[in-house]
PDB file of C-alpha atoms in Angstrom:
ATOM      1  CA  ASN N 266      13.636  13.737   7.068  1.00  0.00           C
ATOM      2  CA  ALA N 267      10.063  14.546   6.146  1.00  0.00           C
ATOM      3  CA  GLY N 268       9.339  11.049   4.840  1.00  0.00           C
ATOM      4  CA  VAL N 269       8.072  10.275   1.365  1.00  0.00           C
ATOM      5  CA  MET N 270       7.024  13.469  -0.387  1.00  0.00           C
ATOM      6  CA  GLN N 271       4.471  13.407  -3.155  1.00  0.00           C
ATOM      7  CA  ASN N 272       3.344  16.367  -5.156  1.00  0.00           C
ATOM      8  CA  PRO N 273       1.033  17.727  -6.092  1.00  0.00           C
ATOM      9  CA  ARG N 274      -1.538  16.606  -3.503  1.00  0.00           C
ATOM     10  CA  HIS N 275      -4.351  17.310  -5.926  1.00  0.00           C
ATOM     11  CA  LEU N 276      -4.152  17.468  -9.699  1.00  0.00           C
ATOM     12  CA  VAL N 277      -6.956  18.302 -12.111  1.00  0.00           C
ATOM     13  CA  ARG N 278      -6.502  17.572 -15.785  1.00  0.00           C
ATOM     14  CA  ARG N 279      -8.773  17.771 -18.778  1.00  0.00           C
ATOM     15  CA  ARG N 280      -9.191  14.695 -20.939  1.00  0.00           C
ATOM     16  CA  GLY N 281      -6.280  14.378 -23.335  1.00  0.00           C
ATOM     17  CA  GLN N 282      -3.790  16.301 -21.198  1.00  0.00           C
ATOM     18  CA  GLU N 283      -0.719  14.856 -19.519  1.00  0.00           C
ATOM     19  CA  ALA N 284      -0.394  14.246 -15.782  1.00  0.00           C
ATOM     20  CA  ARG N 285       2.991  14.149 -14.058  1.00  0.00           C
ATOM     21  CA  LEU N 286       3.118  12.888 -10.510  1.00  0.00           C
ATOM     22  CA  ARG N 287       6.280  13.265  -8.469  1.00  0.00           C
ATOM     23  CA  CYS N 288       7.620  11.238  -5.580  1.00  0.00           C
ATOM     24  CA  SER N 289      10.718  11.886  -3.493  1.00  0.00           C
ATOM     25  CA  PRO N 290      11.590   8.795  -1.425  1.00  0.00           C
ATOM     26  CA  MET N 291      12.785   8.823   2.142  1.00  0.00           C
ATOM     27  CA  LYS N 292      16.450   9.563   2.537  1.00  0.00           C
ATOM     28  CA  GLY N 293      18.427   6.346   2.181  1.00  0.00           C
ATOM     29  CA  HIS N 294      15.660   4.479   0.345  1.00  0.00           C
ATOM     30  CA  SER N 295      16.520   3.398  -3.171  1.00  0.00           C
ATOM     31  CA  HIS N 296      13.362   1.380  -3.885  1.00  0.00           C
ATOM     32  CA  VAL N 297      10.211   3.158  -5.050  1.00  0.00           C
ATOM     33  CA  TYR N 298       6.753   1.724  -5.670  1.00  0.00           C
ATOM     34  CA  TRP N 299       3.696   3.277  -7.271  1.00  0.00           C
ATOM     35  CA  TYR N 300       0.129   2.240  -6.527  1.00  0.00           C
ATOM     36  CA  ARG N 301      -3.302   3.310  -7.661  1.00  0.00           C
ATOM     37  CA  GLN N 302      -6.302   3.352  -5.360  1.00  0.00           C
ATOM     38  CA  LEU N 303      -9.872   3.733  -6.541  1.00  0.00           C
ATOM     39  CA  PRO N 304     -12.554   4.835  -4.042  1.00  0.00           C
ATOM     40  CA  GLU N 305     -13.536   2.087  -1.565  1.00  0.00           C
ATOM     41  CA  GLU N 306     -10.868  -0.240  -2.936  1.00  0.00           C
ATOM     42  CA  GLY N 307      -7.440  -1.478  -1.912  1.00  0.00           C
ATOM     43  CA  LEU N 308      -4.181  -0.569  -3.534  1.00  0.00           C
ATOM     44  CA  LYS N 309      -3.281  -1.854  -6.972  1.00  0.00           C
ATOM     45  CA  PHE N 310       0.417  -2.234  -7.565  1.00  0.00           C
ATOM     46  CA  MET N 311       1.633  -0.450 -10.680  1.00  0.00           C
ATOM     47  CA  VAL N 312       5.412  -0.359 -10.850  1.00  0.00           C
ATOM     48  CA  TYR N 313       8.520  -0.985  -8.771  1.00  0.00           C
ATOM     49  CA  LEU N 314      11.695   0.959  -9.513  1.00  0.00           C
ATOM     50  CA  GLN N 315      15.192   1.076  -8.189  1.00  0.00           C
ATOM     51  CA  LYS N 316      17.490   3.935  -9.099  1.00  0.00           C
ATOM     52  CA  GLU N 317      17.472   4.227 -12.915  1.00  0.00           C
ATOM     53  CA  ASN N 318      15.913   0.771 -13.315  1.00  0.00           C
ATOM     54  CA  ILE N 319      12.385  -0.559 -13.655  1.00  0.00           C
ATOM     55  CA  ILE N 320      12.293  -3.788 -11.667  1.00  0.00           C
ATOM     56  CA  ASP N 321       8.644  -4.768 -12.098  1.00  0.00           C
ATOM     57  CA  GLU N 322       6.048  -2.966 -14.179  1.00  0.00           C
ATOM     58  CA  SER N 323       3.529  -5.785 -14.316  1.00  0.00           C
ATOM     59  CA  GLY N 324       0.763  -3.602 -12.873  1.00  0.00           C
ATOM     60  CA  MET N 325       1.258  -0.725 -15.255  1.00  0.00           C
ATOM     61  CA  PRO N 326      -1.110  -0.281 -18.218  1.00  0.00           C
ATOM     62  CA  LYS N 327       0.805  -0.879 -21.433  1.00  0.00           C
ATOM     63  CA  GLU N 328      -0.202   2.390 -23.026  1.00  0.00           C
ATOM     64  CA  ARG N 329      -0.088   5.987 -21.861  1.00  0.00           C
ATOM     65  CA  PHE N 330       1.591   5.201 -18.516  1.00  0.00           C
ATOM     66  CA  SER N 331       5.309   5.421 -17.840  1.00  0.00           C
ATOM     67  CA  ALA N 332       7.523   5.731 -14.791  1.00  0.00           C
ATOM     68  CA  GLU N 333      11.105   6.659 -14.119  1.00  0.00           C
ATOM     69  CA  PHE N 334      13.415   7.032 -11.165  1.00  0.00           C
ATOM     70  CA  PRO N 335      16.492   8.920 -12.341  1.00  0.00           C
ATOM     71  CA  LYS N 336      19.838   8.943 -10.635  1.00  0.00           C
ATOM     72  CA  GLU N 337      19.122  12.453  -9.413  1.00  0.00           C
ATOM     73  CA  GLY N 338      15.710  13.793  -8.535  1.00  0.00           C
ATOM     74  CA  PRO N 339      12.312  12.343  -7.754  1.00  0.00           C
ATOM     75  CA  SER N 340      10.522   9.428  -9.299  1.00  0.00           C
ATOM     76  CA  ILE N 341       7.971  10.481 -11.898  1.00  0.00           C
ATOM     77  CA  LEU N 342       4.774   8.719 -12.881  1.00  0.00           C
ATOM     78  CA  ARG N 343       3.566  10.077 -16.190  1.00  0.00           C
ATOM     79  CA  ILE N 344       0.130   9.554 -17.663  1.00  0.00           C
ATOM     80  CA  GLN N 345      -0.331  10.767 -21.206  1.00  0.00           C
ATOM     81  CA  GLN N 346      -3.671  11.652 -22.783  1.00  0.00           C
ATOM     82  CA  VAL N 347      -5.569  11.147 -19.547  1.00  0.00           C
ATOM     83  CA  VAL N 348      -9.095   9.744 -19.580  1.00  0.00           C
ATOM     84  CA  ARG N 349     -11.842   9.871 -16.939  1.00  0.00           C
ATOM     85  CA  GLY N 350     -10.972   6.345 -15.827  1.00  0.00           C
ATOM     86  CA  ASP N 351      -7.543   7.528 -14.726  1.00  0.00           C
ATOM     87  CA  SER N 352      -9.148   9.503 -11.889  1.00  0.00           C
ATOM     88  CA  ALA N 353      -7.848   7.936  -8.689  1.00  0.00           C
ATOM     89  CA  ALA N 354      -5.472   8.415  -5.808  1.00  0.00           C
ATOM     90  CA  TYR N 355      -1.894   7.531  -6.721  1.00  0.00           C
ATOM     91  CA  PHE N 356       0.387   6.545  -3.883  1.00  0.00           C
ATOM     92  CA  CYS N 357       4.132   6.276  -3.860  1.00  0.00           C
ATOM     93  CA  ALA N 358       6.077   4.291  -1.285  1.00  0.00           C
ATOM     94  CA  SER N 359       9.771   3.788  -0.660  1.00  0.00           C
ATOM     95  CA  SER N 360      11.818   1.256   1.262  1.00  0.00           C
ATOM     96  CA  HIS N 361      15.243  -0.286   1.692  1.00  0.00           C
ATOM     97  CA  GLY N 362      13.946  -3.302  -0.223  1.00  0.00           C
ATOM     98  CA  PRO N 363      10.833  -5.421  -0.900  1.00  0.00           C
ATOM     99  CA  THR N 364      10.956  -7.355   2.350  1.00  0.00           C
ATOM    100  CA  TYR N 365      10.969  -4.240   4.500  1.00  0.00           C
ATOM    101  CA  GLY N 366       7.907  -2.261   5.475  1.00  0.00           C
ATOM    102  CA  TYR N 367       7.234   0.580   3.129  1.00  0.00           C
ATOM    103  CA  THR N 368       6.874   4.249   3.964  1.00  0.00           C
ATOM    104  CA  PHE N 369       4.044   5.775   2.010  1.00  0.00           C
ATOM    105  CA  GLY N 370       3.532   9.288   0.776  1.00  0.00           C
ATOM    106  CA  SER N 371       0.247  11.114   1.256  1.00  0.00           C
ATOM    107  CA  GLY N 372      -0.790  10.431  -2.318  1.00  0.00           C
ATOM    108  CA  THR N 373      -1.780  12.504  -5.319  1.00  0.00           C
ATOM    109  CA  ARG N 374      -5.467  12.673  -6.087  1.00  0.00           C
ATOM    110  CA  LEU N 375      -5.899  12.940  -9.835  1.00  0.00           C
ATOM    111  CA  THR N 376      -9.204  14.150 -11.195  1.00  0.00           C
ATOM    112  CA  VAL N 377      -9.819  14.076 -14.914  1.00  0.00           C
ATOM    113  CA  VAL N 378     -12.603  16.378 -16.075  1.00  0.00           C
TER     114      VAL N 378
ATOM    115  CA  ALA B 207      -1.836 -16.609  -9.053  1.00  0.00           C
ATOM    116  CA  GLN B 208      -1.163 -14.804  -5.817  1.00  0.00           C
ATOM    117  CA  THR B 209      -4.235 -13.505  -4.044  1.00  0.00           C
ATOM    118  CA  VAL B 210      -5.094 -11.778  -0.782  1.00  0.00           C
ATOM    119  CA  THR B 211      -8.652 -11.897   0.511  1.00  0.00           C
ATOM    120  CA  GLN B 212     -10.231  -9.858   3.267  1.00  0.00           C
ATOM    121  CA  SER B 213     -13.741 -11.183   3.725  1.00  0.00           C
ATOM    122  CA  GLN B 214     -14.960  -8.565   6.208  1.00  0.00           C
ATOM    123  CA  PRO B 215     -15.811  -5.262   4.484  1.00  0.00           C
ATOM    124  CA  GLU B 216     -16.587  -3.679   7.854  1.00  0.00           C
ATOM    125  CA  MET B 217     -16.094  -4.494  11.530  1.00  0.00           C
ATOM    126  CA  SER B 218     -17.101  -2.586  14.639  1.00  0.00           C
ATOM    127  CA  VAL B 219     -15.858  -2.908  18.187  1.00  0.00           C
ATOM    128  CA  GLN B 220     -16.489  -1.210  21.482  1.00  0.00           C
ATOM    129  CA  GLU B 221     -13.677   0.993  22.733  1.00  0.00           C
ATOM    130  CA  ALA B 222     -11.256  -0.970  24.959  1.00  0.00           C
ATOM    131  CA  GLU B 223     -12.430  -4.310  23.560  1.00  0.00           C
ATOM    132  CA  THR B 224     -10.500  -6.686  21.302  1.00  0.00           C
ATOM    133  CA  VAL B 225     -11.189  -7.193  17.605  1.00  0.00           C
ATOM    134  CA  THR B 226      -9.758  -9.585  15.023  1.00  0.00           C
ATOM    135  CA  LEU B 227      -9.544  -8.784  11.333  1.00  0.00           C
ATOM    136  CA  SER B 228      -9.287 -11.707   8.924  1.00  0.00           C
ATOM    137  CA  CYS B 229      -7.005 -12.161   5.955  1.00  0.00           C
ATOM    138  CA  THR B 230      -6.348 -15.213   3.812  1.00  0.00           C
ATOM    139  CA  TYR B 231      -3.881 -15.463   0.992  1.00  0.00           C
ATOM    140  CA  ASP B 232      -2.667 -17.817  -1.656  1.00  0.00           C
ATOM    141  CA  THR B 233       0.890 -18.055  -2.898  1.00  0.00           C
ATOM    142  CA  SER B 234       3.189 -20.624  -4.422  1.00  0.00           C
ATOM    143  CA  GLU B 235       6.234 -19.018  -2.829  1.00  0.00           C
ATOM    144  CA  SER B 236       7.927 -20.839   0.012  1.00  0.00           C
ATOM    145  CA  ASP B 237       9.235 -17.675   1.587  1.00  0.00           C
ATOM    146  CA  TYR B 238       7.255 -14.477   1.675  1.00  0.00           C
ATOM    147  CA  TYR B 239       6.368 -11.505   3.823  1.00  0.00           C
ATOM    148  CA  LEU B 240       2.930 -10.451   4.944  1.00  0.00           C
ATOM    149  CA  PHE B 241       1.934  -6.998   6.094  1.00  0.00           C
ATOM    150  CA  TRP B 242      -0.952  -5.169   7.699  1.00  0.00           C
ATOM    151  CA  TYR B 243      -1.381  -1.504   6.890  1.00  0.00           C
ATOM    152  CA  LYS B 244      -3.765   1.051   8.313  1.00  0.00           C
ATOM    153  CA  GLN B 245      -5.280   3.897   6.299  1.00  0.00           C
ATOM    154  CA  PRO B 246      -7.035   6.493   8.476  1.00  0.00           C
ATOM    155  CA  PRO B 247      -9.301   9.197   7.009  1.00  0.00           C
ATOM    156  CA  SER B 248      -6.182  11.243   6.258  1.00  0.00           C
ATOM    157  CA  ARG B 249      -5.494   8.525   3.625  1.00  0.00           C
ATOM    158  CA  GLN B 250      -1.876   8.172   4.737  1.00  0.00           C
ATOM    159  CA  MET B 251      -0.962   4.473   4.566  1.00  0.00           C
ATOM    160  CA  ILE B 252       0.760   3.384   7.766  1.00  0.00           C
ATOM    161  CA  LEU B 253       2.570   0.098   8.385  1.00  0.00           C
ATOM    162  CA  VAL B 254       1.060  -1.709  11.371  1.00  0.00           C
ATOM    163  CA  ILE B 255       2.884  -5.018  11.470  1.00  0.00           C
ATOM    164  CA  ARG B 256       5.032  -7.325   9.362  1.00  0.00           C
ATOM    165  CA  GLN B 257       5.375 -11.126   9.435  1.00  0.00           C
ATOM    166  CA  GLU B 258       8.087 -13.201   7.826  1.00  0.00           C
ATOM    167  CA  ALA B 259       6.632 -16.499   6.641  1.00  0.00           C
ATOM    168  CA  TYR B 260       9.603 -18.594   7.713  1.00  0.00           C
ATOM    169  CA  LYS B 261       9.287 -17.399  11.306  1.00  0.00           C
ATOM    170  CA  GLN B 262       7.100 -19.559  13.538  1.00  0.00           C
ATOM    171  CA  GLN B 263       6.556 -16.834  16.079  1.00  0.00           C
ATOM    172  CA  ASN B 264       3.635 -14.476  15.542  1.00  0.00           C
ATOM    173  CA  ALA B 265       4.635 -10.837  15.167  1.00  0.00           C
ATOM    174  CA  THR B 266       3.572  -8.394  17.875  1.00  0.00           C
ATOM    175  CA  GLU B 267       3.676  -4.596  18.021  1.00  0.00           C
ATOM    176  CA  ASN B 268       2.245  -3.214  21.261  1.00  0.00           C
ATOM    177  CA  ARG B 269      -1.554  -3.688  21.046  1.00  0.00           C
ATOM    178  CA  PHE B 270      -1.340  -5.266  17.586  1.00  0.00           C
ATOM    179  CA  SER B 271      -0.568  -8.922  17.044  1.00  0.00           C
ATOM    180  CA  VAL B 272      -1.048 -11.434  14.278  1.00  0.00           C
ATOM    181  CA  ASN B 273      -2.265 -15.002  14.227  1.00  0.00           C
ATOM    182  CA  PHE B 274      -0.256 -16.497  11.383  1.00  0.00           C
ATOM    183  CA  GLN B 275      -1.421 -19.948  10.309  1.00  0.00           C
ATOM    184  CA  LYS B 276       0.919 -20.862   7.461  1.00  0.00           C
ATOM    185  CA  ALA B 277      -0.715 -24.176   6.571  1.00  0.00           C
ATOM    186  CA  ALA B 278      -4.137 -22.554   6.429  1.00  0.00           C
ATOM    187  CA  LYS B 279      -2.705 -19.472   4.674  1.00  0.00           C
ATOM    188  CA  SER B 280      -4.358 -17.251   7.201  1.00  0.00           C
ATOM    189  CA  PHE B 281      -2.945 -14.008   8.587  1.00  0.00           C
ATOM    190  CA  SER B 282      -5.366 -12.304  10.965  1.00  0.00           C
ATOM    191  CA  LEU B 283      -4.737  -9.102  12.900  1.00  0.00           C
ATOM    192  CA  LYS B 284      -5.773  -8.788  16.522  1.00  0.00           C
ATOM    193  CA  ILE B 285      -6.162  -5.339  18.045  1.00  0.00           C
ATOM    194  CA  SER B 286      -6.352  -5.322  21.832  1.00  0.00           C
ATOM    195  CA  ASP B 287      -7.722  -2.501  23.980  1.00  0.00           C
ATOM    196  CA  SER B 288      -9.194  -0.766  20.906  1.00  0.00           C
ATOM    197  CA  GLN B 289      -8.859   3.005  20.869  1.00  0.00           C
ATOM    198  CA  LEU B 290     -10.751   5.655  18.935  1.00  0.00           C
ATOM    199  CA  GLY B 291      -7.589   6.389  16.965  1.00  0.00           C
ATOM    200  CA  ASP B 292      -7.627   2.829  15.611  1.00  0.00           C
ATOM    201  CA  ALA B 293     -10.612   3.665  13.406  1.00  0.00           C
ATOM    202  CA  ALA B 294      -9.392   3.252   9.830  1.00  0.00           C
ATOM    203  CA  MET B 295      -9.329   0.995   6.808  1.00  0.00           C
ATOM    204  CA  TYR B 296      -7.023  -1.964   7.368  1.00  0.00           C
ATOM    205  CA  PHE B 297      -5.319  -3.665   4.466  1.00  0.00           C
ATOM    206  CA  CYS B 298      -3.533  -6.981   4.357  1.00  0.00           C
ATOM    207  CA  ALA B 299      -0.775  -7.384   1.759  1.00  0.00           C
ATOM    208  CA  ASN B 300       1.612 -10.035   0.491  1.00  0.00           C
ATOM    209  CA  TYR B 301       5.066  -8.611  -0.225  1.00  0.00           C
ATOM    210  CA  GLN B 302       3.213  -5.354  -0.556  1.00  0.00           C
ATOM    211  CA  LEU B 303       2.470  -6.192  -4.168  1.00  0.00           C
ATOM    212  CA  ILE B 304      -0.859  -7.991  -3.712  1.00  0.00           C
ATOM    213  CA  TRP B 305      -3.382  -6.212  -1.502  1.00  0.00           C
ATOM    214  CA  GLY B 306      -6.715  -7.169  -0.012  1.00  0.00           C
ATOM    215  CA  ALA B 307      -9.779  -4.992  -0.542  1.00  0.00           C
ATOM    216  CA  GLY B 308      -9.639  -3.733   3.031  1.00  0.00           C
ATOM    217  CA  THR B 309     -11.717  -3.869   6.204  1.00  0.00           C
ATOM    218  CA  LYS B 310     -13.246  -0.729   7.608  1.00  0.00           C
ATOM    219  CA  LEU B 311     -12.844  -0.727  11.391  1.00  0.00           C
ATOM    220  CA  ILE B 312     -15.315   1.334  13.407  1.00  0.00           C
ATOM    221  CA  ILE B 313     -14.646   2.011  17.075  1.00  0.00           C
ATOM    222  CA  LYS B 314     -17.727   2.669  19.203  1.00  0.00           C
ATOM    223  CA  PRO B 315     -17.107   4.993  22.162  1.00  0.00           C
TER     224      PRO B 315
END
């Protein structure tokens, strides 16, 4: 098991385009979490999903951002009509549940030009 | 509101010495879980140690241990026999939903 796989590692988008970030959790993990990290800052929680369900999206901006974790396939974080302020590293983590330590992916660095 | 505060933006320690990183938190929950994560230059976030609030005993993982003071809402990380590979950003988190701003740990050879 290669751990949590995120792709792409780097993503460049022009303002107004869509960004799709993918996350495949560790085998056996059904809980997925997305975070955003700005330079020199800690992680900001965005959304917590369990297979086919959004459990907590309190950290997700109300507009342009959406997340899903389908029954089959990776979790997707989608950002529509990207703006320069969306430039950040986006990390995905998976676990057996919220009280267990998470396994993090290597992140996707999104740059909006 | 739940908060996690790391008041030390940067700490440095001589190799083989001991260093303590501070973390305070605020929560209204009676049961919760606290975590320390390490983020080396590779940016991979790595779990260092986990503490369950209802457990009196401080968690320990090899050279890493915590000093958990529940009444004071303090959760510091002690690194013994510091090694060059310990150089990283260290983040404290509550339930892994609320994160501190991080402490940059520098190891001096």
